[in-house]
Amino acid sequence: ALHCGASTGCYFDDVVVELDVEDGAVCHEVDECALGVDHCSPLSECIDRGPGELPTCADCPEGATRSFGDDFSDGDAGGWTFLDDEGIGEISSHWLVQDDRLIQANDAGSGRAPDFRATYAWTGSLGWSDYRVSAKLTGEGEGSTGLLFRYQDPGSFYAFHLRKETGAGLLTRRADGESAVIHSIPVDYDAGTPFFLEVEVSGDTITIWKDGEKLLFAIDGALPRGAAGAYGWKSPGGTFDDFSVEALNNDGVICSPR
């Protein structure tokens, strides 16, 4: 098993990986190792774990918090990954940070429910399990803007998005490449008007709020863990701000520096 301690050596069975860390830095087996948090080496910290070998940080490093956030006030999207579905059409996405917001500028998207061909921005760890993700969003056009959660890869994720054209909120799932609409509910949604969206995933339950009002509760256990992020489908100019993820359990799914 991989172990990182206060020393500069990380051990995996009989293999030693020497770390170039600052004096006093303590490496923990946490999700954010992929970003080199607290001077931990991504190589030593993120060696592939076997099935069920989830990260743990019961003892978060000093000066850390059990939450993750990005308000984009630094002017960049460091730590985020952007991708478009295959078959999204002739127009690809264009993600950028402007005016302290993450923006998807292009009219990218094709397909119809349930098989939307959309664009995504994700961050965090594929090992996150039970958490609450929230953000302030603004949708534009007739398409959909929303949040991505328990993202594993382009073929496995959940999303909840508001669609102006139909006045609906859609809870969708893609598992092993197969798409489905789990729930569709009417939602008041004005293009260009900011709204606050919150999604909580715990075990096989999914709870969603808009502007503090509970929209739906669902049960679906197809995808037990994954990263979080932003979702866009034919919503040019859609914005995302004050993105936050908070851990709901004690297994250390999140352990980020302040």
C-alpha positions as CSV (number, residue, x, y, z in Angstrom):
1,A,0.0,0.0,0.0
2,L,1.1,3.5,-0.7
3,H,2.2,5.5,2.4
4,C,3.5,9.1,2.6
5,G,4.7,10.4,5.9
6,A,6.5,13.5,7.2
7,S,9.7,12.2,5.7
8,T,10.7,12.8,2.1
9,G,10.1,9.1,1.1
10,C,7.0,7.5,-0.3
11,Y,6.8,3.8,-0.3
12,F,4.8,1.4,-2.5
13,D,5.7,-2.2,-1.6
14,D,9.5,-2.2,-2.0
15,V,9.6,0.8,-4.3
16,V,10.8,4.1,-2.9
17,V,9.9,7.4,-4.6
18,E,11.9,10.4,-3.3
19,L,10.0,13.6,-3.0
20,D,11.4,17.1,-3.3
21,V,9.3,18.8,-0.6
22,E,9.7,21.7,1.6
23,D,10.9,21.2,5.2
24,G,8.0,20.3,7.4
25,A,5.6,19.4,4.5
26,V,3.4,16.4,5.3
27,C,2.0,14.3,2.5
28,H,-1.4,12.7,3.0
29,E,-3.2,10.2,0.9
30,V,-5.8,12.7,-0.3
31,D,-7.7,13.3,-3.4
32,E,-6.0,16.5,-4.2
33,C,-2.6,14.8,-4.7
34,A,-3.2,15.1,-8.4
35,L,-2.7,18.8,-8.0
36,G,0.4,18.5,-5.9
37,V,-1.3,19.9,-2.8
38,D,1.0,20.7,0.2
39,H,4.0,19.9,-2.0
40,C,3.0,16.2,-2.3
41,S,4.2,14.5,-5.4
42,P,1.4,13.7,-7.8
43,L,3.4,10.6,-8.9
44,S,3.8,9.2,-5.5
45,E,0.3,10.2,-4.2
46,C,-1.7,9.1,-7.2
47,I,-0.4,5.8,-8.2
48,D,-3.5,3.8,-9.3
49,R,-5.3,2.4,-6.4
50,G,-7.1,-0.9,-6.7
51,P,-10.9,-1.3,-6.5
52,G,-12.2,0.1,-3.3
53,E,-8.9,1.7,-2.3
54,L,-10.4,5.2,-1.8
55,P,-8.4,8.2,-0.6
56,T,-8.5,9.0,3.1
57,C,-7.7,12.1,5.1
58,A,-9.2,11.6,8.5
59,D,-6.4,14.0,9.6
60,C,-6.5,16.8,7.1
61,P,-3.2,18.7,6.9
62,E,-2.9,21.7,9.2
63,G,-4.4,24.7,7.5
64,A,-6.7,22.6,5.4
65,T,-10.5,22.5,5.2
66,R,-13.0,19.8,4.2
67,S,-14.2,21.8,1.3
68,F,-13.2,22.8,-2.2
69,G,-14.0,26.1,-3.9
70,D,-13.2,28.3,-6.9
71,D,-14.6,31.8,-7.4
72,F,-12.3,32.4,-10.4
73,S,-11.0,35.6,-8.9
74,D,-7.5,34.5,-9.9
75,G,-8.4,35.0,-13.5
76,D,-7.7,31.5,-14.7
77,A,-9.2,28.0,-14.8
78,G,-6.2,26.1,-13.3
79,G,-7.2,22.6,-12.1
80,W,-10.2,22.4,-14.5
81,T,-10.5,20.0,-17.5
82,F,-12.8,20.8,-20.5
83,L,-14.2,18.4,-23.0
84,D,-16.9,18.1,-25.6
85,D,-19.0,15.0,-26.3
86,E,-18.2,13.2,-29.5
87,G,-20.8,14.3,-32.1
88,I,-21.3,17.7,-30.5
89,G,-21.6,19.2,-34.0
90,E,-19.6,21.7,-36.0
91,I,-19.3,24.2,-33.2
92,S,-17.0,23.2,-30.4
93,S,-17.0,24.8,-26.9
94,H,-14.9,27.7,-25.8
95,W,-14.4,27.9,-22.1
96,L,-12.7,30.9,-20.5
97,V,-12.5,32.9,-17.3
98,Q,-13.6,36.5,-17.6
99,D,-14.9,39.0,-15.0
100,D,-14.2,36.5,-12.2
101,R,-16.6,33.9,-13.8
102,L,-16.1,30.7,-15.8
103,I,-17.9,31.2,-19.2
104,Q,-18.8,28.8,-22.0
105,A,-19.0,31.2,-24.9
106,N,-20.0,29.1,-27.9
107,D,-23.3,27.6,-29.1
108,A,-22.0,24.1,-28.6
109,G,-24.4,21.2,-28.4
110,S,-26.4,18.8,-30.4
111,G,-28.8,15.8,-30.0
112,R,-32.0,15.6,-28.0
113,A,-33.1,14.0,-24.8
114,P,-31.9,11.7,-23.4
115,D,-28.8,11.6,-25.7
116,F,-27.6,15.2,-25.4
117,R,-24.2,15.9,-26.9
118,A,-22.9,18.6,-24.6
119,T,-19.8,20.2,-23.2
120,Y,-18.3,19.9,-19.7
121,A,-15.9,21.4,-17.3
122,W,-14.8,19.2,-14.3
123,T,-12.5,19.5,-11.4
124,G,-11.5,17.6,-8.3
125,S,-11.1,13.9,-7.8
126,L,-12.7,10.9,-9.3
127,G,-12.7,9.4,-5.8
128,W,-15.1,11.9,-4.3
129,S,-18.2,10.1,-3.1
130,D,-20.7,11.9,-0.8
131,Y,-20.7,15.7,-1.2
132,R,-22.7,18.8,-1.9
133,V,-21.7,20.8,-5.0
134,S,-23.1,24.3,-5.6
135,A,-22.5,27.3,-7.8
136,K,-24.1,30.5,-9.1
137,L,-25.1,30.1,-12.7
138,T,-26.5,32.2,-15.5
139,G,-28.0,30.5,-18.6
140,E,-28.2,32.1,-22.0
141,G,-30.1,31.1,-25.1
142,E,-32.7,28.3,-25.4
143,G,-30.4,25.5,-24.2
144,S,-29.3,24.0,-20.9
145,T,-27.0,25.1,-18.1
146,G,-26.3,23.1,-15.0
147,L,-24.0,21.1,-12.8
148,L,-22.0,17.9,-13.3
149,F,-21.5,15.5,-10.5
150,R,-20.0,12.0,-9.8
151,Y,-18.2,12.4,-13.1
152,Q,-15.9,9.5,-14.0
153,D,-15.4,9.9,-17.7
154,P,-17.3,11.0,-20.8
155,G,-19.4,7.9,-20.6
156,S,-20.3,8.0,-16.9
157,F,-21.7,11.0,-15.0
158,Y,-24.8,12.7,-13.6
159,A,-25.9,16.2,-14.5
160,F,-28.7,18.5,-13.5
161,H,-29.5,21.3,-15.9
162,L,-32.2,23.8,-16.6
163,R,-33.5,24.0,-20.1
164,K,-35.0,27.3,-21.2
165,E,-36.7,25.9,-24.4
166,T,-38.9,23.6,-22.4
167,G,-38.9,25.3,-18.9
168,A,-37.7,22.1,-17.4
169,G,-35.1,20.9,-15.0
170,L,-33.5,17.6,-16.1
171,L,-31.7,15.1,-13.9
172,T,-29.8,13.0,-16.4
173,R,-27.4,10.1,-16.1
174,R,-24.9,8.5,-18.5
175,A,-23.6,5.2,-17.3
176,D,-21.3,3.0,-19.4
177,G,-22.2,5.2,-22.4
178,E,-26.0,4.8,-22.1
179,S,-27.9,8.1,-21.5
180,A,-31.2,8.4,-19.5
181,V,-33.4,11.2,-18.1
182,I,-34.0,10.2,-14.5
183,H,-36.4,13.0,-13.7
184,S,-37.8,16.0,-15.6
185,I,-39.6,18.7,-13.6
186,P,-41.0,22.2,-14.5
187,V,-38.7,25.0,-13.2
188,D,-39.0,28.8,-13.5
189,Y,-36.0,29.8,-15.4
190,D,-35.2,33.2,-17.0
191,A,-32.2,33.3,-19.4
192,G,-29.7,35.9,-18.3
193,T,-30.9,35.9,-14.7
194,P,-28.4,34.4,-12.2
195,F,-29.6,31.5,-10.0
196,F,-28.0,29.4,-7.3
197,L,-28.0,25.6,-7.8
198,E,-27.1,23.0,-5.2
199,V,-26.8,19.3,-5.6
200,E,-26.3,16.9,-2.8
201,V,-25.3,13.2,-3.4
202,S,-25.1,10.8,-0.5
203,G,-25.1,7.0,-1.1
204,D,-27.7,6.4,-3.7
205,T,-29.7,9.6,-3.0
206,I,-29.7,12.8,-5.0
207,T,-31.2,16.1,-3.7
208,I,-31.4,19.3,-5.7
209,W,-32.2,22.9,-4.7
210,K,-32.5,26.1,-6.8
211,D,-32.2,29.4,-5.0
212,G,-32.7,27.6,-1.7
213,E,-35.9,25.9,-2.8
214,K,-35.9,22.1,-2.9
215,L,-36.7,20.9,-6.5
216,L,-36.4,17.1,-6.3
217,F,-35.2,14.0,-4.4
218,A,-34.2,11.0,-6.4
219,I,-32.7,7.6,-5.7
220,D,-30.1,6.2,-8.2
221,G,-27.1,4.2,-7.3
222,A,-25.5,3.6,-10.7
223,L,-22.6,5.9,-10.1
224,P,-21.2,5.9,-6.5
225,R,-18.4,8.5,-6.9
226,G,-16.8,11.0,-9.2
227,A,-15.7,14.6,-9.7
228,A,-17.9,17.7,-10.1
229,G,-18.2,20.5,-12.5
230,A,-20.2,22.5,-15.0
231,Y,-22.5,21.5,-17.8
232,G,-23.6,23.3,-21.0
233,W,-25.7,22.4,-24.0
234,K,-26.5,25.1,-26.6
235,S,-26.2,27.9,-24.0
236,P,-23.7,30.3,-25.4
237,G,-22.5,32.8,-22.8
238,G,-23.6,30.6,-19.8
239,T,-21.6,31.5,-16.7
240,F,-20.5,29.7,-13.5
241,D,-19.2,31.3,-10.3
242,D,-18.7,30.6,-6.6
243,F,-18.2,26.9,-7.3
244,S,-18.0,24.9,-4.1
245,V,-17.8,21.3,-3.0
246,E,-18.3,20.2,0.6
247,A,-17.8,16.7,2.1
248,L,-20.8,15.0,3.6
249,N,-19.1,12.1,5.2
250,N,-16.1,11.2,7.3
251,D,-14.1,9.2,4.8
252,G,-12.0,12.1,3.7
253,V,-13.4,12.6,0.2
254,I,-12.2,16.2,0.2
255,C,-9.3,17.7,1.9
256,S,-8.2,20.9,0.3
257,P,-5.8,23.7,1.4
258,R,-7.2,27.0,2.6
